[in-house]
PDB file of C-alpha atoms in Angstrom:
ATOM      1  CA  MET A 125     -12.405 -41.943 -39.402  1.00  0.00           C
ATOM      2  CA  GLY A 126     -11.972 -45.516 -38.255  1.00  0.00           C
ATOM      3  CA  LYS A 127     -15.558 -46.435 -39.086  1.00  0.00           C
ATOM      4  CA  LYS A 128     -17.223 -47.867 -42.169  1.00  0.00           C
ATOM      5  CA  ILE A 129     -19.312 -45.316 -44.049  1.00  0.00           C
ATOM      6  CA  GLY A 130     -22.473 -46.404 -45.812  1.00  0.00           C
ATOM      7  CA  PHE A 131     -24.457 -44.570 -48.478  1.00  0.00           C
ATOM      8  CA  VAL A 132     -28.140 -45.318 -48.943  1.00  0.00           C
ATOM      9  CA  GLY A 133     -28.531 -44.026 -52.468  1.00  0.00           C
ATOM     10  CA  ALA A 134     -25.674 -43.434 -54.897  1.00  0.00           C
ATOM     11  CA  GLY A 135     -26.723 -40.453 -56.988  1.00  0.00           C
ATOM     12  CA  ASN A 136     -24.574 -37.511 -58.053  1.00  0.00           C
ATOM     13  CA  MET A 137     -24.290 -35.908 -54.596  1.00  0.00           C
ATOM     14  CA  ALA A 138     -23.460 -39.242 -52.958  1.00  0.00           C
ATOM     15  CA  GLU A 139     -20.846 -39.906 -55.627  1.00  0.00           C
ATOM     16  CA  ALA A 140     -19.237 -36.501 -55.024  1.00  0.00           C
ATOM     17  CA  LEU A 141     -19.114 -37.092 -51.273  1.00  0.00           C
ATOM     18  CA  MET A 142     -17.577 -40.541 -51.741  1.00  0.00           C
ATOM     19  CA  ARG A 143     -14.893 -39.132 -53.999  1.00  0.00           C
ATOM     20  CA  GLY A 144     -14.212 -36.285 -51.565  1.00  0.00           C
ATOM     21  CA  ILE A 145     -13.948 -38.556 -48.553  1.00  0.00           C
ATOM     22  CA  ILE A 146     -11.505 -40.842 -50.351  1.00  0.00           C
ATOM     23  CA  SER A 147      -9.359 -38.088 -51.873  1.00  0.00           C
ATOM     24  CA  ALA A 148      -9.134 -36.299 -48.510  1.00  0.00           C
ATOM     25  CA  GLY A 149      -7.948 -39.509 -46.866  1.00  0.00           C
ATOM     26  CA  PHE A 150     -10.827 -39.667 -44.376  1.00  0.00           C
ATOM     27  CA  ALA A 151     -11.647 -43.190 -45.475  1.00  0.00           C
ATOM     28  CA  LYS A 152     -10.351 -45.758 -47.910  1.00  0.00           C
ATOM     29  CA  LYS A 153     -12.537 -46.994 -50.736  1.00  0.00           C
ATOM     30  CA  GLU A 154     -12.615 -50.364 -48.994  1.00  0.00           C
ATOM     31  CA  ASP A 155     -14.338 -48.681 -46.024  1.00  0.00           C
ATOM     32  CA  ILE A 156     -17.261 -47.376 -48.078  1.00  0.00           C
ATOM     33  CA  ILE A 157     -20.371 -49.278 -49.143  1.00  0.00           C
ATOM     34  CA  ALA A 158     -23.286 -47.873 -51.148  1.00  0.00           C
ATOM     35  CA  SER A 159     -26.734 -49.181 -52.005  1.00  0.00           C
ATOM     36  CA  GLU A 160     -28.439 -48.312 -55.268  1.00  0.00           C
ATOM     37  CA  ILE A 161     -31.496 -49.798 -56.974  1.00  0.00           C
ATOM     38  CA  ILE A 162     -30.374 -49.034 -60.534  1.00  0.00           C
ATOM     39  CA  PRO A 163     -27.942 -51.759 -61.722  1.00  0.00           C
ATOM     40  CA  GLU A 164     -26.166 -49.519 -64.232  1.00  0.00           C
ATOM     41  CA  ARG A 165     -25.532 -46.914 -61.546  1.00  0.00           C
ATOM     42  CA  ARG A 166     -24.188 -49.558 -59.164  1.00  0.00           C
ATOM     43  CA  ASP A 167     -21.805 -50.776 -61.839  1.00  0.00           C
ATOM     44  CA  PHE A 168     -20.640 -47.241 -62.586  1.00  0.00           C
ATOM     45  CA  ILE A 169     -19.942 -46.454 -58.922  1.00  0.00           C
ATOM     46  CA  SER A 170     -18.085 -49.727 -58.400  1.00  0.00           C
ATOM     47  CA  ARG A 171     -16.047 -49.327 -61.563  1.00  0.00           C
ATOM     48  CA  THR A 172     -15.092 -45.653 -61.253  1.00  0.00           C
ATOM     49  CA  ILE A 173     -14.718 -45.215 -57.480  1.00  0.00           C
ATOM     50  CA  GLY A 174     -13.923 -48.756 -56.401  1.00  0.00           C
ATOM     51  CA  VAL A 175     -16.335 -48.922 -53.474  1.00  0.00           C
ATOM     52  CA  GLN A 176     -18.534 -51.890 -52.662  1.00  0.00           C
ATOM     53  CA  THR A 177     -22.115 -51.605 -53.916  1.00  0.00           C
ATOM     54  CA  THR A 178     -25.312 -53.509 -53.266  1.00  0.00           C
ATOM     55  CA  GLU A 179     -29.022 -53.281 -54.026  1.00  0.00           C
ATOM     56  CA  ASP A 180     -29.806 -54.069 -50.374  1.00  0.00           C
ATOM     57  CA  ASN A 181     -30.180 -50.998 -48.119  1.00  0.00           C
ATOM     58  CA  THR A 182     -30.086 -53.117 -44.975  1.00  0.00           C
ATOM     59  CA  LYS A 183     -26.693 -54.520 -45.904  1.00  0.00           C
ATOM     60  CA  VAL A 184     -25.317 -50.971 -45.843  1.00  0.00           C
ATOM     61  CA  VAL A 185     -26.747 -50.260 -42.405  1.00  0.00           C
ATOM     62  CA  LYS A 186     -25.664 -53.552 -40.894  1.00  0.00           C
ATOM     63  CA  SER A 187     -22.040 -52.885 -41.817  1.00  0.00           C
ATOM     64  CA  SER A 188     -21.802 -49.126 -41.154  1.00  0.00           C
ATOM     65  CA  LYS A 189     -21.795 -46.826 -38.144  1.00  0.00           C
ATOM     66  CA  ILE A 190     -22.118 -43.721 -40.312  1.00  0.00           C
ATOM     67  CA  ILE A 191     -24.923 -43.734 -42.881  1.00  0.00           C
ATOM     68  CA  VAL A 192     -25.459 -41.033 -45.490  1.00  0.00           C
ATOM     69  CA  LEU A 193     -29.149 -40.898 -46.404  1.00  0.00           C
ATOM     70  CA  ALA A 194     -28.991 -39.844 -50.049  1.00  0.00           C
ATOM     71  CA  VAL A 195     -32.386 -40.815 -51.470  1.00  0.00           C
ATOM     72  CA  LYS A 196     -35.120 -38.688 -53.027  1.00  0.00           C
ATOM     73  CA  PRO A 197     -37.341 -36.918 -50.465  1.00  0.00           C
ATOM     74  CA  ASN A 198     -40.459 -38.764 -51.621  1.00  0.00           C
ATOM     75  CA  ILE A 199     -39.060 -42.172 -50.612  1.00  0.00           C
ATOM     76  CA  VAL A 200     -37.447 -41.193 -47.304  1.00  0.00           C
ATOM     77  CA  ALA A 201     -40.367 -42.556 -45.241  1.00  0.00           C
ATOM     78  CA  PRO A 202     -40.353 -46.128 -46.632  1.00  0.00           C
ATOM     79  CA  VAL A 203     -36.541 -46.239 -46.572  1.00  0.00           C
ATOM     80  CA  LEU A 204     -36.474 -45.212 -42.894  1.00  0.00           C
ATOM     81  CA  GLU A 205     -39.108 -47.839 -42.106  1.00  0.00           C
ATOM     82  CA  GLU A 206     -36.908 -50.443 -43.791  1.00  0.00           C
ATOM     83  CA  LEU A 207     -33.779 -49.352 -41.918  1.00  0.00           C
ATOM     84  CA  LYS A 208     -35.282 -48.704 -38.467  1.00  0.00           C
ATOM     85  CA  PRO A 209     -34.813 -52.254 -37.043  1.00  0.00           C
ATOM     86  CA  TYR A 210     -31.076 -52.078 -37.711  1.00  0.00           C
ATOM     87  CA  LEU A 211     -30.363 -48.593 -36.328  1.00  0.00           C
ATOM     88  CA  SER A 212     -29.459 -47.620 -32.759  1.00  0.00           C
ATOM     89  CA  SER A 213     -27.714 -44.875 -30.814  1.00  0.00           C
ATOM     90  CA  GLU A 214     -24.467 -46.283 -32.212  1.00  0.00           C
ATOM     91  CA  ASN A 215     -25.391 -44.912 -35.640  1.00  0.00           C
ATOM     92  CA  LEU A 216     -25.012 -41.461 -37.141  1.00  0.00           C
ATOM     93  CA  ILE A 217     -27.435 -40.619 -39.946  1.00  0.00           C
ATOM     94  CA  ILE A 218     -26.291 -37.820 -42.277  1.00  0.00           C
ATOM     95  CA  SER A 219     -29.306 -36.808 -44.347  1.00  0.00           C
ATOM     96  CA  ILE A 220     -28.905 -34.931 -47.616  1.00  0.00           C
ATOM     97  CA  ALA A 221     -32.574 -35.481 -48.535  1.00  0.00           C
ATOM     98  CA  ALA A 222     -33.760 -32.006 -49.518  1.00  0.00           C
ATOM     99  CA  GLY A 223     -36.444 -30.451 -47.344  1.00  0.00           C
ATOM    100  CA  ILE A 224     -36.791 -33.378 -44.917  1.00  0.00           C
ATOM    101  CA  LYS A 225     -36.587 -32.057 -41.374  1.00  0.00           C
ATOM    102  CA  ILE A 226     -34.602 -33.612 -38.556  1.00  0.00           C
ATOM    103  CA  GLY A 227     -37.725 -34.185 -36.449  1.00  0.00           C
ATOM    104  CA  TYR A 228     -39.348 -36.102 -39.293  1.00  0.00           C
ATOM    105  CA  ILE A 229     -36.363 -38.440 -39.505  1.00  0.00           C
ATOM    106  CA  GLU A 230     -35.946 -38.863 -35.741  1.00  0.00           C
ATOM    107  CA  SER A 231     -39.645 -39.656 -35.285  1.00  0.00           C
ATOM    108  CA  ARG A 232     -39.323 -42.605 -37.660  1.00  0.00           C
ATOM    109  CA  LEU A 233     -36.241 -44.121 -36.049  1.00  0.00           C
ATOM    110  CA  ASN A 234     -35.410 -45.745 -32.736  1.00  0.00           C
ATOM    111  CA  HIS A 235     -34.695 -43.552 -29.731  1.00  0.00           C
ATOM    112  CA  GLY A 236     -31.199 -42.118 -29.634  1.00  0.00           C
ATOM    113  CA  VAL A 237     -30.235 -42.470 -33.293  1.00  0.00           C
ATOM    114  CA  ARG A 238     -28.018 -39.473 -34.061  1.00  0.00           C
ATOM    115  CA  VAL A 239     -29.130 -37.358 -37.012  1.00  0.00           C
ATOM    116  CA  ILE A 240     -27.482 -34.459 -38.822  1.00  0.00           C
ATOM    117  CA  ARG A 241     -29.245 -32.777 -41.717  1.00  0.00           C
ATOM    118  CA  VAL A 242     -27.081 -31.393 -44.524  1.00  0.00           C
ATOM    119  CA  MET A 243     -27.827 -28.985 -47.367  1.00  0.00           C
ATOM    120  CA  PRO A 244     -25.005 -29.396 -49.922  1.00  0.00           C
ATOM    121  CA  ASN A 245     -25.047 -27.724 -53.317  1.00  0.00           C
ATOM    122  CA  HIS A 246     -24.401 -28.540 -56.962  1.00  0.00           C
ATOM    123  CA  ALA A 247     -20.725 -27.553 -56.857  1.00  0.00           C
ATOM    124  CA  CYS A 248     -20.170 -30.566 -54.597  1.00  0.00           C
ATOM    125  CA  LEU A 249     -19.631 -32.363 -57.909  1.00  0.00           C
ATOM    126  CA  VAL A 250     -16.424 -30.391 -58.534  1.00  0.00           C
ATOM    127  CA  GLY A 251     -15.181 -30.121 -54.951  1.00  0.00           C
ATOM    128  CA  ALA A 252     -16.347 -26.532 -54.459  1.00  0.00           C
ATOM    129  CA  SER A 253     -19.565 -26.983 -52.492  1.00  0.00           C
ATOM    130  CA  ALA A 254     -21.085 -24.401 -50.169  1.00  0.00           C
ATOM    131  CA  SER A 255     -22.974 -26.362 -47.501  1.00  0.00           C
ATOM    132  CA  GLY A 256     -24.897 -25.859 -44.304  1.00  0.00           C
ATOM    133  CA  TYR A 257     -25.759 -28.505 -41.736  1.00  0.00           C
ATOM    134  CA  ALA A 258     -27.751 -28.799 -38.519  1.00  0.00           C
ATOM    135  CA  PRO A 259     -27.445 -31.407 -35.737  1.00  0.00           C
ATOM    136  CA  GLY A 260     -30.398 -33.294 -34.254  1.00  0.00           C
ATOM    137  CA  LYS A 261     -31.094 -33.627 -30.542  1.00  0.00           C
ATOM    138  CA  TYR A 262     -29.017 -36.793 -30.102  1.00  0.00           C
ATOM    139  CA  ALA A 263     -26.029 -35.696 -32.219  1.00  0.00           C
ATOM    140  CA  LYS A 264     -22.715 -35.488 -30.390  1.00  0.00           C
ATOM    141  CA  GLU A 265     -19.920 -32.965 -30.756  1.00  0.00           C
ATOM    142  CA  GLU A 266     -17.820 -35.606 -32.494  1.00  0.00           C
ATOM    143  CA  ASP A 267     -20.656 -36.131 -34.989  1.00  0.00           C
ATOM    144  CA  LYS A 268     -20.563 -32.460 -35.936  1.00  0.00           C
ATOM    145  CA  GLU A 269     -16.795 -32.688 -36.366  1.00  0.00           C
ATOM    146  CA  THR A 270     -17.224 -35.719 -38.612  1.00  0.00           C
ATOM    147  CA  VAL A 271     -19.751 -33.964 -40.831  1.00  0.00           C
ATOM    148  CA  GLN A 272     -17.633 -30.815 -40.951  1.00  0.00           C
ATOM    149  CA  ARG A 273     -14.650 -32.832 -42.165  1.00  0.00           C
ATOM    150  CA  ILE A 274     -16.708 -34.705 -44.758  1.00  0.00           C
ATOM    151  CA  LEU A 275     -18.202 -31.509 -46.170  1.00  0.00           C
ATOM    152  CA  GLU A 276     -14.886 -29.678 -46.150  1.00  0.00           C
ATOM    153  CA  SER A 277     -13.515 -32.479 -48.325  1.00  0.00           C
ATOM    154  CA  VAL A 278     -15.796 -31.154 -51.095  1.00  0.00           C
ATOM    155  CA  GLY A 279     -15.901 -27.436 -50.276  1.00  0.00           C
ATOM    156  CA  ARG A 280     -16.905 -25.186 -47.371  1.00  0.00           C
ATOM    157  CA  ALA A 281     -19.471 -25.831 -44.639  1.00  0.00           C
ATOM    158  CA  PHE A 282     -21.170 -24.091 -41.729  1.00  0.00           C
ATOM    159  CA  CYS A 283     -22.969 -25.546 -38.703  1.00  0.00           C
ATOM    160  CA  LEU A 284     -26.270 -23.695 -38.281  1.00  0.00           C
ATOM    161  CA  ASP A 285     -29.635 -23.903 -36.550  1.00  0.00           C
ATOM    162  CA  GLU A 286     -32.001 -26.008 -38.623  1.00  0.00           C
ATOM    163  CA  LYS A 287     -34.341 -23.046 -39.125  1.00  0.00           C
ATOM    164  CA  LEU A 288     -31.584 -21.391 -41.208  1.00  0.00           C
ATOM    165  CA  LEU A 289     -31.254 -24.287 -43.658  1.00  0.00           C
ATOM    166  CA  ASP A 290     -34.099 -22.841 -45.740  1.00  0.00           C
ATOM    167  CA  ALA A 291     -31.965 -19.728 -46.211  1.00  0.00           C
ATOM    168  CA  VAL A 292     -29.008 -21.939 -47.138  1.00  0.00           C
ATOM    169  CA  THR A 293     -31.263 -23.673 -49.669  1.00  0.00           C
ATOM    170  CA  GLY A 294     -32.271 -20.337 -51.194  1.00  0.00           C
ATOM    171  CA  LEU A 295     -28.706 -19.011 -51.343  1.00  0.00           C
ATOM    172  CA  SER A 296     -26.224 -21.830 -51.961  1.00  0.00           C
ATOM    173  CA  GLY A 297     -28.722 -24.558 -52.850  1.00  0.00           C
ATOM    174  CA  SER A 298     -30.558 -22.650 -55.583  1.00  0.00           C
ATOM    175  CA  GLY A 299     -27.820 -20.065 -56.108  1.00  0.00           C
ATOM    176  CA  PRO A 300     -25.781 -22.053 -58.640  1.00  0.00           C
ATOM    177  CA  ALA A 301     -28.713 -21.898 -61.075  1.00  0.00           C
ATOM    178  CA  PHE A 302     -28.822 -18.112 -60.670  1.00  0.00           C
ATOM    179  CA  VAL A 303     -25.085 -17.910 -61.318  1.00  0.00           C
ATOM    180  CA  TYR A 304     -25.373 -20.183 -64.375  1.00  0.00           C
ATOM    181  CA  VAL A 305     -27.916 -17.712 -65.779  1.00  0.00           C
ATOM    182  CA  MET A 306     -25.457 -14.886 -65.093  1.00  0.00           C
ATOM    183  CA  ILE A 307     -22.636 -16.764 -66.858  1.00  0.00           C
ATOM    184  CA  GLU A 308     -24.871 -17.506 -69.823  1.00  0.00           C
ATOM    185  CA  ALA A 309     -25.947 -13.866 -70.026  1.00  0.00           C
ATOM    186  CA  LEU A 310     -22.361 -12.580 -69.771  1.00  0.00           C
ATOM    187  CA  ALA A 311     -21.354 -14.993 -72.525  1.00  0.00           C
ATOM    188  CA  ASP A 312     -24.255 -13.765 -74.675  1.00  0.00           C
ATOM    189  CA  GLY A 313     -23.016 -10.234 -74.150  1.00  0.00           C
ATOM    190  CA  GLY A 314     -19.570 -11.249 -75.317  1.00  0.00           C
ATOM    191  CA  VAL A 315     -21.055 -12.869 -78.417  1.00  0.00           C
ATOM    192  CA  MET A 316     -23.054  -9.706 -79.100  1.00  0.00           C
ATOM    193  CA  ALA A 317     -19.807  -7.759 -78.892  1.00  0.00           C
ATOM    194  CA  GLY A 318     -18.188 -10.097 -81.431  1.00  0.00           C
ATOM    195  CA  LEU A 319     -16.544 -12.939 -79.500  1.00  0.00           C
ATOM    196  CA  PRO A 320     -16.843 -16.578 -80.641  1.00  0.00           C
ATOM    197  CA  ARG A 321     -19.348 -18.497 -78.491  1.00  0.00           C
ATOM    198  CA  ASP A 322     -16.845 -20.987 -77.060  1.00  0.00           C
ATOM    199  CA  VAL A 323     -14.330 -18.285 -76.138  1.00  0.00           C
ATOM    200  CA  SER A 324     -17.020 -16.063 -74.646  1.00  0.00           C
ATOM    201  CA  THR A 325     -18.404 -18.856 -72.454  1.00  0.00           C
ATOM    202  CA  VAL A 326     -14.986 -19.712 -71.028  1.00  0.00           C
ATOM    203  CA  LEU A 327     -14.162 -16.036 -70.413  1.00  0.00           C
ATOM    204  CA  ALA A 328     -17.512 -15.535 -68.663  1.00  0.00           C
ATOM    205  CA  ALA A 329     -17.138 -18.620 -66.455  1.00  0.00           C
ATOM    206  CA  GLN A 330     -13.516 -17.810 -65.599  1.00  0.00           C
ATOM    207  CA  THR A 331     -14.504 -14.241 -64.754  1.00  0.00           C
ATOM    208  CA  VAL A 332     -17.096 -15.485 -62.253  1.00  0.00           C
ATOM    209  CA  LEU A 333     -14.637 -18.024 -60.833  1.00  0.00           C
ATOM    210  CA  GLY A 334     -11.893 -15.429 -60.475  1.00  0.00           C
ATOM    211  CA  SER A 335     -14.211 -12.884 -58.898  1.00  0.00           C
ATOM    212  CA  ALA A 336     -15.468 -15.424 -56.344  1.00  0.00           C
ATOM    213  CA  LYS A 337     -11.910 -16.476 -55.502  1.00  0.00           C
ATOM    214  CA  THR A 338     -10.905 -12.837 -55.034  1.00  0.00           C
ATOM    215  CA  VAL A 339     -13.723 -12.297 -52.517  1.00  0.00           C
ATOM    216  CA  LEU A 340     -12.810 -15.451 -50.572  1.00  0.00           C
ATOM    217  CA  ASP A 341      -9.034 -14.956 -50.659  1.00  0.00           C
ATOM    218  CA  THR A 342      -8.886 -11.229 -49.919  1.00  0.00           C
ATOM    219  CA  LYS A 343     -11.860 -11.282 -47.492  1.00  0.00           C
ATOM    220  CA  LYS A 344     -12.752  -7.833 -48.785  1.00  0.00           C
ATOM    221  CA  HIS A 345     -16.364  -6.697 -49.149  1.00  0.00           C
ATOM    222  CA  PRO A 346     -17.662  -7.290 -52.699  1.00  0.00           C
ATOM    223  CA  GLY A 347     -18.621  -3.625 -52.884  1.00  0.00           C
ATOM    224  CA  GLU A 348     -15.037  -2.562 -52.183  1.00  0.00           C
ATOM    225  CA  LEU A 349     -13.716  -4.881 -54.892  1.00  0.00           C
ATOM    226  CA  LYS A 350     -16.355  -3.601 -57.323  1.00  0.00           C
ATOM    227  CA  ASP A 351     -15.181  -0.043 -56.700  1.00  0.00           C
ATOM    228  CA  GLN A 352     -11.596  -1.082 -57.443  1.00  0.00           C
ATOM    229  CA  VAL A 353     -12.646  -2.262 -60.905  1.00  0.00           C
ATOM    230  CA  ALA A 354     -14.869   0.718 -61.698  1.00  0.00           C
ATOM    231  CA  SER A 355     -12.544   3.600 -62.599  1.00  0.00           C
ATOM    232  CA  PRO A 356     -13.907   7.157 -63.131  1.00  0.00           C
ATOM    233  CA  ALA A 357     -15.686   7.642 -66.471  1.00  0.00           C
ATOM    234  CA  GLY A 358     -14.606   4.157 -67.536  1.00  0.00           C
ATOM    235  CA  THR A 359     -16.179   1.137 -69.166  1.00  0.00           C
ATOM    236  CA  THR A 360     -17.112  -0.676 -65.954  1.00  0.00           C
ATOM    237  CA  ILE A 361     -19.110   2.138 -64.369  1.00  0.00           C
ATOM    238  CA  GLU A 362     -20.997   2.497 -67.644  1.00  0.00           C
ATOM    239  CA  GLY A 363     -21.967  -1.170 -67.451  1.00  0.00           C
ATOM    240  CA  LEU A 364     -22.816  -0.938 -63.746  1.00  0.00           C
ATOM    241  CA  LYS A 365     -25.238   1.896 -64.548  1.00  0.00           C
ATOM    242  CA  VAL A 366     -27.124  -0.443 -66.877  1.00  0.00           C
ATOM    243  CA  ILE A 367     -27.178  -3.192 -64.224  1.00  0.00           C
ATOM    244  CA  GLU A 368     -28.609  -0.840 -61.596  1.00  0.00           C
ATOM    245  CA  GLU A 369     -31.214   0.572 -63.990  1.00  0.00           C
ATOM    246  CA  ALA A 370     -32.328  -2.968 -64.857  1.00  0.00           C
ATOM    247  CA  GLY A 371     -32.740  -3.882 -61.186  1.00  0.00           C
ATOM    248  CA  VAL A 372     -30.383  -6.876 -61.372  1.00  0.00           C
ATOM    249  CA  ARG A 373     -29.279  -6.485 -57.744  1.00  0.00           C
ATOM    250  CA  GLY A 374     -32.877  -6.416 -56.464  1.00  0.00           C
ATOM    251  CA  ALA A 375     -33.835  -9.363 -58.681  1.00  0.00           C
ATOM    252  CA  LEU A 376     -31.073 -11.529 -57.206  1.00  0.00           C
ATOM    253  CA  ILE A 377     -32.064 -10.619 -53.655  1.00  0.00           C
ATOM    254  CA  LYS A 378     -35.681 -11.502 -54.428  1.00  0.00           C
ATOM    255  CA  ALA A 379     -34.660 -14.754 -56.145  1.00  0.00           C
ATOM    256  CA  VAL A 380     -32.749 -16.000 -53.086  1.00  0.00           C
ATOM    257  CA  TYR A 381     -35.578 -14.982 -50.758  1.00  0.00           C
ATOM    258  CA  ALA A 382     -38.227 -16.628 -52.972  1.00  0.00           C
ATOM    259  CA  ALA A 383     -36.258 -19.870 -53.109  1.00  0.00           C
ATOM    260  CA  ALA A 384     -35.818 -19.812 -49.326  1.00  0.00           C
ATOM    261  CA  LYS A 385     -39.536 -19.274 -48.794  1.00  0.00           C
ATOM    262  CA  LYS A 386     -40.370 -22.118 -51.171  1.00  0.00           C
ATOM    263  CA  SER A 387     -37.997 -24.395 -49.242  1.00  0.00           C
ATOM    264  CA  GLN A 388     -39.794 -23.457 -46.032  1.00  0.00           C
ATOM    265  CA  GLU A 389     -43.186 -24.203 -47.583  1.00  0.00           C
ATOM    266  CA  LEU A 390     -42.050 -27.600 -48.867  1.00  0.00           C
ATOM    267  CA  GLY A 391     -40.695 -28.466 -45.413  1.00  0.00           C
ATOM    268  CA  GLU A 392     -43.997 -27.552 -43.795  1.00  0.00           C
ATOM    269  CA  LYS A 393     -45.886 -29.789 -46.235  1.00  0.00           C
ATOM    270  CA  GLY A 394     -43.504 -32.623 -45.397  1.00  0.00           C
TER     271      GLY A 394
END
């Protein structure tokens, strides 16, 4: 990228992005600096990733053109107040602070600071994230390209209107928890049918992984693939009957929608 990248906050998501950026060759570890208030976390990041760390947020900003804002939503305001004197239109702020709107960030910074809001998800930790992002009013086309490349280093990403990020939150942000419940339930079913717990859990997780990969690789509609598995009078259609009678499909739709609505409500409170 040719520019130093700074991270304000070095939690799990920030760590995953750092690792992705380095492994994809977008930046060297020497070109990344991260601030973190917890000494043990700073030591861990320095030791395992090899990037420079500091407890001073302003040191990150002073040495970086691209800054990833990776702090908890409740401390965004004081952090922005601290950083404001050192930010200008030369800087790109990539915010992964959940629920914090672009306008909120822009209103607390100097005129012209470029902002892009990102909604990554939990699978960022294993390089399989599903992310959405939205550019602020000062963001340039090259800024969007930068963010796209960063996010694609840890998964897949889509540029969207900010109003759709609540839907992204409900689907790919909260979705992993819904899928973890599904994996756990499938594994329980395997145990009920006689499988050892460890074997059943791996089979359940691999089944979900393989099914997801089949959808992405074949680009076929999930319904079409489902029909390919469900042969006449077979085991699968018998199980699908139980799923439909239990309203699993409707429950998942409602879960995503409820999470999206909650994200919207939290944003409005912010």
